[in-house]
Every structure is written in structure tokens, then in C-alpha cells.
PDB file of C-alpha atoms in Angstrom:
ATOM      1  CA  MET O   1       0.165  -0.058  -0.134  1.00 64.00           C
ATOM      2  CA  ALA O   2       1.336   3.518  -1.306  1.00 72.00           C
ATOM      3  CA  ARG O   3       2.043   5.756   1.584  1.00 77.00           C
ATOM      4  CA  ASN O   4       0.552   9.485   1.253  1.00 75.00           C
ATOM      5  CA  PRO O   5       3.333  11.681   0.413  1.00 81.00           C
ATOM      6  CA  ASN O   6       1.243  14.858   2.246  1.00 84.00           C
ATOM      7  CA  PRO O   7      -0.705  13.757   5.325  1.00 83.00           C
ATOM      8  CA  ARG O   8      -0.854  17.326   6.737  1.00 88.00           C
ATOM      9  CA  ALA O   9      -2.785  18.391   3.606  1.00 89.00           C
ATOM     10  CA  MET O  10      -4.888  15.484   4.117  1.00 87.00           C
ATOM     11  CA  PHE O  11      -5.734  16.496   7.846  1.00 87.00           C
ATOM     12  CA  ARG O  12      -6.037  20.265   6.871  1.00 91.00           C
ATOM     13  CA  ARG O  13      -8.683  19.099   4.123  1.00 91.00           C
ATOM     14  CA  LYS O  14     -10.289  17.083   6.655  1.00 91.00           C
ATOM     15  CA  ARG O  15      -9.823  19.793   9.516  1.00 94.00           C
ATOM     16  CA  ARG O  16     -11.579  22.639   7.211  1.00 95.00           C
ATOM     17  CA  THR O  17     -14.735  20.583   6.339  1.00 95.00           C
ATOM     18  CA  ILE O  18     -15.232  19.438   9.737  1.00 95.00           C
ATOM     19  CA  LEU O  19     -14.849  23.115  10.186  1.00 95.00           C
ATOM     20  CA  ALA O  20     -17.742  23.986   7.799  1.00 95.00           C
ATOM     21  CA  MET O  21     -19.872  21.913   9.084  1.00 95.00           C
ATOM     22  CA  ALA O  22     -19.685  22.694  12.131  1.00 96.00           C
ATOM     23  CA  LYS O  23     -20.226  26.461  10.745  1.00 95.00           C
ATOM     24  CA  GLY O  24     -23.126  28.097  13.360  1.00 95.00           C
ATOM     25  CA  PHE O  25     -22.497  26.066  16.046  1.00 95.00           C
ATOM     26  CA  ARG O  26     -22.433  27.653  19.575  1.00 95.00           C
ATOM     27  CA  GLY O  27     -19.339  28.517  21.457  1.00 95.00           C
ATOM     28  CA  ARG O  28     -16.153  26.480  21.199  1.00 95.00           C
ATOM     29  CA  ARG O  29     -18.331  23.652  18.560  1.00 94.00           C
ATOM     30  CA  LYS O  30     -17.559  25.693  15.973  1.00 94.00           C
ATOM     31  CA  ASN O  31     -13.758  26.296  15.866  1.00 93.00           C
ATOM     32  CA  CYS O  32     -12.397  24.170  18.180  1.00 94.00           C
ATOM     33  CA  TYR O  33     -11.554  21.407  16.067  1.00 95.00           C
ATOM     34  CA  SER O  34     -11.920  18.241  18.845  1.00 94.00           C
ATOM     35  CA  LEU O  35     -15.283  19.532  20.248  1.00 96.00           C
ATOM     36  CA  ALA O  36     -16.551  20.107  16.612  1.00 96.00           C
ATOM     37  CA  VAL O  37     -15.773  16.748  15.430  1.00 96.00           C
ATOM     38  CA  ARG O  38     -18.371  15.207  17.953  1.00 96.00           C
ATOM     39  CA  SER O  39     -20.754  18.159  17.525  1.00 96.00           C
ATOM     40  CA  VAL O  40     -20.801  17.108  13.475  1.00 96.00           C
ATOM     41  CA  HIS O  41     -20.713  13.391  13.882  1.00 96.00           C
ATOM     42  CA  LYS O  42     -23.627  14.282  16.582  1.00 96.00           C
ATOM     43  CA  ALA O  43     -25.273  16.345  14.133  1.00 96.00           C
ATOM     44  CA  LEU O  44     -25.472  13.997  11.364  1.00 96.00           C
ATOM     45  CA  GLN O  45     -26.842  11.574  13.457  1.00 97.00           C
ATOM     46  CA  ASN O  46     -29.359  13.406  14.039  1.00 96.00           C
ATOM     47  CA  SER O  47     -30.175  14.221  10.470  1.00 96.00           C
ATOM     48  CA  TYR O  48     -30.273  11.082   9.668  1.00 96.00           C
ATOM     49  CA  ARG O  49     -32.895   9.998  11.934  1.00 97.00           C
ATOM     50  CA  GLY O  50     -34.515  13.199  11.362  1.00 96.00           C
ATOM     51  CA  ARG O  51     -35.434  12.212   7.549  1.00 96.00           C
ATOM     52  CA  LYS O  52     -36.811   8.643   8.803  1.00 96.00           C
ATOM     53  CA  LEU O  53     -38.653  10.931  11.134  1.00 97.00           C
ATOM     54  CA  LYS O  54     -40.290  13.319   8.708  1.00 96.00           C
ATOM     55  CA  LYS O  55     -41.604  10.336   6.341  1.00 95.00           C
ATOM     56  CA  ARG O  56     -43.102   8.471   9.535  1.00 96.00           C
ATOM     57  CA  SER O  57     -44.537  12.192  10.470  1.00 96.00           C
ATOM     58  CA  PHE O  58     -46.079  12.295   6.634  1.00 95.00           C
ATOM     59  CA  ARG O  59     -47.180   8.688   6.765  1.00 95.00           C
ATOM     60  CA  GLU O  60     -49.468   9.591   9.659  1.00 96.00           C
ATOM     61  CA  MET O  61     -50.692  12.861   8.552  1.00 96.00           C
ATOM     62  CA  TRP O  62     -52.090  11.139   5.473  1.00 95.00           C
ATOM     63  CA  ASN O  63     -53.512   8.286   7.169  1.00 95.00           C
ATOM     64  CA  SER O  64     -55.559  10.556   9.320  1.00 95.00           C
ATOM     65  CA  ARG O  65     -56.982  12.821   6.204  1.00 95.00           C
ATOM     66  CA  ILE O  66     -57.608   9.765   4.323  1.00 95.00           C
ATOM     67  CA  GLY O  67     -59.438   8.786   7.824  1.00 95.00           C
ATOM     68  CA  ILE O  68     -61.097  11.548   8.480  1.00 95.00           C
ATOM     69  CA  ALA O  69     -62.301  11.688   4.345  1.00 94.00           C
ATOM     70  CA  VAL O  70     -63.639   8.572   4.940  1.00 95.00           C
ATOM     71  CA  LYS O  71     -65.388   8.787   7.861  1.00 94.00           C
ATOM     72  CA  GLU O  72     -67.503  11.269   6.404  1.00 93.00           C
ATOM     73  CA  HIS O  73     -68.684   8.958   3.709  1.00 91.00           C
ATOM     74  CA  GLY O  74     -69.803   6.456   6.233  1.00 90.00           C
ATOM     75  CA  THR O  75     -66.877   3.752   6.691  1.00 90.00           C
ATOM     76  CA  THR O  76     -63.729   3.294   7.996  1.00 92.00           C
ATOM     77  CA  TYR O  77     -59.994   3.542   7.139  1.00 94.00           C
ATOM     78  CA  SER O  78     -59.346  -0.062   7.574  1.00 92.00           C
ATOM     79  CA  ILE O  79     -62.174  -1.275   5.531  1.00 90.00           C
ATOM     80  CA  PHE O  80     -61.449   1.170   3.309  1.00 92.00           C
ATOM     81  CA  MET O  81     -57.295   0.793   2.358  1.00 91.00           C
ATOM     82  CA  ARG O  82     -58.400  -3.293   2.174  1.00 90.00           C
ATOM     83  CA  GLN O  83     -61.002  -2.365  -0.600  1.00 88.00           C
ATOM     84  CA  MET O  84     -58.791  -0.457  -2.273  1.00 88.00           C
ATOM     85  CA  VAL O  85     -56.408  -3.572  -2.796  1.00 87.00           C
ATOM     86  CA  LEU O  86     -58.879  -5.731  -3.651  1.00 85.00           C
ATOM     87  CA  CYS O  87     -59.778  -3.420  -6.325  1.00 82.00           C
ATOM     88  CA  ASN O  88     -56.316  -2.771  -7.509  1.00 81.00           C
ATOM     89  CA  ILE O  89     -56.872   0.615  -7.563  1.00 83.00           C
ATOM     90  CA  ALA O  90     -52.705   1.608  -6.679  1.00 83.00           C
ATOM     91  CA  ILE O  91     -53.150   5.458  -5.235  1.00 88.00           C
ATOM     92  CA  ASN O  92     -50.810   6.219  -2.656  1.00 90.00           C
ATOM     93  CA  ARG O  93     -51.837   7.217   0.866  1.00 93.00           C
ATOM     94  CA  LYS O  94     -50.535  11.061  -0.368  1.00 94.00           C
ATOM     95  CA  MET O  95     -52.704  10.755  -3.787  1.00 93.00           C
ATOM     96  CA  PHE O  96     -56.016   9.784  -1.492  1.00 93.00           C
ATOM     97  CA  SER O  97     -55.196  12.230   1.376  1.00 94.00           C
ATOM     98  CA  GLN O  98     -54.813  15.230  -1.862  1.00 94.00           C
ATOM     99  CA  LEU O  99     -57.647  13.827  -3.295  1.00 93.00           C
ATOM    100  CA  ALA O 100     -59.968  14.366  -0.287  1.00 93.00           C
ATOM    101  CA  ILE O 101     -59.147  17.729  -0.183  1.00 93.00           C
ATOM    102  CA  GLN O 102     -58.516  19.090  -3.494  1.00 93.00           C
ATOM    103  CA  GLU O 103     -61.444  17.093  -5.186  1.00 92.00           C
ATOM    104  CA  PRO O 104     -64.047  15.271  -2.915  1.00 91.00           C
ATOM    105  CA  ARG O 105     -66.852  14.418  -5.401  1.00 93.00           C
ATOM    106  CA  THR O 106     -63.899  12.203  -6.726  1.00 91.00           C
ATOM    107  CA  PHE O 107     -62.804  11.039  -3.244  1.00 92.00           C
ATOM    108  CA  GLN O 108     -66.666  10.440  -2.862  1.00 92.00           C
ATOM    109  CA  ALA O 109     -66.532   8.057  -6.056  1.00 91.00           C
ATOM    110  CA  ILE O 110     -63.900   6.050  -4.907  1.00 90.00           C
ATOM    111  CA  THR O 111     -65.410   5.242  -0.952  1.00 91.00           C
ATOM    112  CA  GLU O 112     -68.440   4.671  -2.941  1.00 89.00           C
ATOM    113  CA  LEU O 113     -66.651   1.985  -4.987  1.00 86.00           C
ATOM    114  CA  ALA O 114     -65.044   0.886  -2.000  1.00 84.00           C
ATOM    115  CA  LEU O 115     -68.539   0.089  -0.008  1.00 85.00           C
ATOM    116  CA  GLN O 116     -70.255  -1.025  -2.687  1.00 84.00           C
ATOM    117  CA  ARG O 117     -66.945  -3.332  -2.967  1.00 78.00           C
ATOM    118  CA  SER O 118     -67.147  -4.115   1.249  1.00 75.00           C
ATOM    119  CA  THR O 119     -71.120  -5.182   0.502  1.00 76.00           C
ATOM    120  CA  GLU O 120     -71.890  -7.129  -3.041  1.00 73.00           C
ATOM    121  CA  GLY O 121     -68.141  -7.954  -3.917  1.00 68.00           C
ATOM    122  CA  LEU O 122     -66.279  -6.672  -6.797  1.00 59.00           C
ATOM    123  CA  LEU O 123     -68.489  -7.616  -9.490  1.00 63.00           C
ATOM    124  CA  GLY O 124     -71.678  -6.064  -7.982  1.00 61.00           C
ATOM    125  CA  ALA O 125     -69.389  -2.925  -7.305  1.00 58.00           C
ATOM    126  CA  LEU O 126     -67.877  -3.219 -11.046  1.00 60.00           C
ATOM    127  CA  LYS O 127     -71.297  -3.638 -12.771  1.00 63.00           C
ATOM    128  CA  ALA O 128     -73.699  -0.815 -10.870  1.00 56.00           C
ATOM    129  CA  PRO O 129     -71.733   1.991 -11.072  1.00 52.00           C
ATOM    130  CA  ASP O 130     -70.134   2.291 -14.270  1.00 52.00           C
ATOM    131  CA  ARG O 131     -69.028   6.566 -13.504  1.00 48.00           C
ATOM    132  CA  ALA O 132     -67.596   5.249 -10.683  1.00 48.00           C
ATOM    133  CA  GLN O 133     -64.659   3.053 -12.401  1.00 49.00           C
ATOM    134  CA  ASP O 134     -64.173   6.144 -15.003  1.00 50.00           C
ATOM    135  CA  LEU O 135     -63.677   8.398 -11.694  1.00 49.00           C
ATOM    136  CA  VAL O 136     -61.432   5.828 -10.904  1.00 49.00           C
ATOM    137  CA  ILE O 137     -59.466   5.759 -13.457  1.00 49.00           C
ATOM    138  CA  LYS O 138     -59.455   9.666 -14.336  1.00 48.00           C
ATOM    139  CA  ALA O 139     -58.330  10.278 -10.737  1.00 48.00           C
ATOM    140  CA  LEU O 140     -54.859   8.449 -11.521  1.00 48.00           C
ATOM    141  CA  PRO O 141     -52.104  10.640 -13.018  1.00 51.00           C
ATOM    142  CA  GLN O 142     -51.664  10.629 -16.415  1.00 51.00           C
ATOM    143  CA  GLY O 143     -48.653  11.074 -18.686  1.00 51.00           C
ATOM    144  CA  PRO O 144     -46.034   9.120 -19.483  1.00 49.00           C
ATOM    145  CA  ASP O 145     -43.983   8.543 -16.506  1.00 47.00           C
ATOM    146  CA  THR O 146     -47.127   7.268 -14.264  1.00 47.00           C
ATOM    147  CA  ARG O 147     -46.285   3.427 -14.450  1.00 49.00           C
ATOM    148  CA  TYR O 148     -46.991   1.933 -10.692  1.00 48.00           C
ATOM    149  CA  LYS O 149     -44.070  -0.749 -10.022  1.00 51.00           C
ATOM    150  CA  SER O 150     -45.324  -2.922  -7.301  1.00 52.00           C
ATOM    151  CA  HIS O 151     -42.725  -4.958  -5.712  1.00 55.00           C
ATOM    152  CA  HIS O 152     -45.016  -6.842  -3.412  1.00 54.00           C
ATOM    153  CA  PRO O 153     -45.725 -10.367  -4.947  1.00 54.00           C
ATOM    154  CA  LYS O 154     -49.579 -10.534  -5.201  1.00 52.00           C
ATOM    155  CA  ARG O 155     -50.055  -6.976  -6.200  1.00 52.00           C
ATOM    156  CA  LYS O 156     -50.373  -6.370  -9.912  1.00 49.00           C
ATOM    157  CA  VAL O 157     -47.810  -4.195 -11.697  1.00 46.00           C
ATOM    158  CA  LEU O 158     -50.299  -1.575 -13.791  1.00 46.00           C
ATOM    159  CA  GLU O 159     -48.372  -0.861 -16.897  1.00 44.00           C
ATOM    160  CA  SER O 160     -50.932   1.216 -18.509  1.00 42.00           C
ATOM    161  CA  TYR O 161     -54.466   2.454 -17.341  1.00 42.00           C
ATOM    162  CA  VAL O 162     -56.838   1.818 -20.990  1.00 38.00           C
TER     163      VAL O 162
END
């Protein structure tokens, strides 16, 4: 293994990056290297954890919004999501919450489809309201890059909506 020809330059570069990352810290943490290393290391751990918590909190918010919207139409969140899986409607929770807020009639049609599916079964839900199926298809995003790929073994991959 080759030796580093200039170890001081390497240490200087490392020190410069650590102190640059510690910019804005309070006290000696921003300019004393030995304190800055620990602070930066802890800050990076916290930012990693924060990115995971952000995803978790957004998912909780979407679930609560969907639950509130679904209760207005006379069903529960768990029944609604189960029927969406059984009907092969591949809209994620973020889209459902946006539909509930921005397009309540489309969301109402989707919940009616779920309610009919839970009471009559899939064939009864698809035969009775022809317009509900059209609304579900229109609610999906349109464009060239709108393919949903599911890695779940039991779910089908939607390649096109037509």
C-alpha cells in the first residue's frame, strides 16, 4: 500500500470540512476541532434520524386525513384501504389525502366504490356504477411516467390505465 505523500494536507482538508460543517454551532464547537468533530458527528446522526421521522410523520398525517375523509362517507379507514387493495386501485396515501382535500367528489366516488365492493363483492361494484370506475381511472395521474411498479408479490403491476 502506498504512503500518503503529504499527510498534513490531508488532515488540513479533513479539518476544513469538519469546521465548515460546524459553522453556526455555539461556543467553541464551531472553531475548536476536537469539539467540532463530536458535534458534527452527533448532528449527522440527528439529521439521519430526522429524515426517517419526517417520512413517518407525513405518513401519519396522510392516514389521519384519509381516515377523517372516509368517516364523512360512512366507512372506516381500514375497510377503505382493504377494498382499495382488493379492487387493484394503486393510489398511494399521499394521493388519497390530496384527492380528499382538493377533489372531494372524486374521493366520494372512490369511497362509494369501496363501500359497494365491501357489501356486494367486486362484480357487484363494477357492474352497478359505470361512472365510478371512470372517475377512478381519471383520478390517476396521466402522463408518460405514471407507471406504478409494485414489488409486492400478490399485487399486479399496472403498466397502463386504458
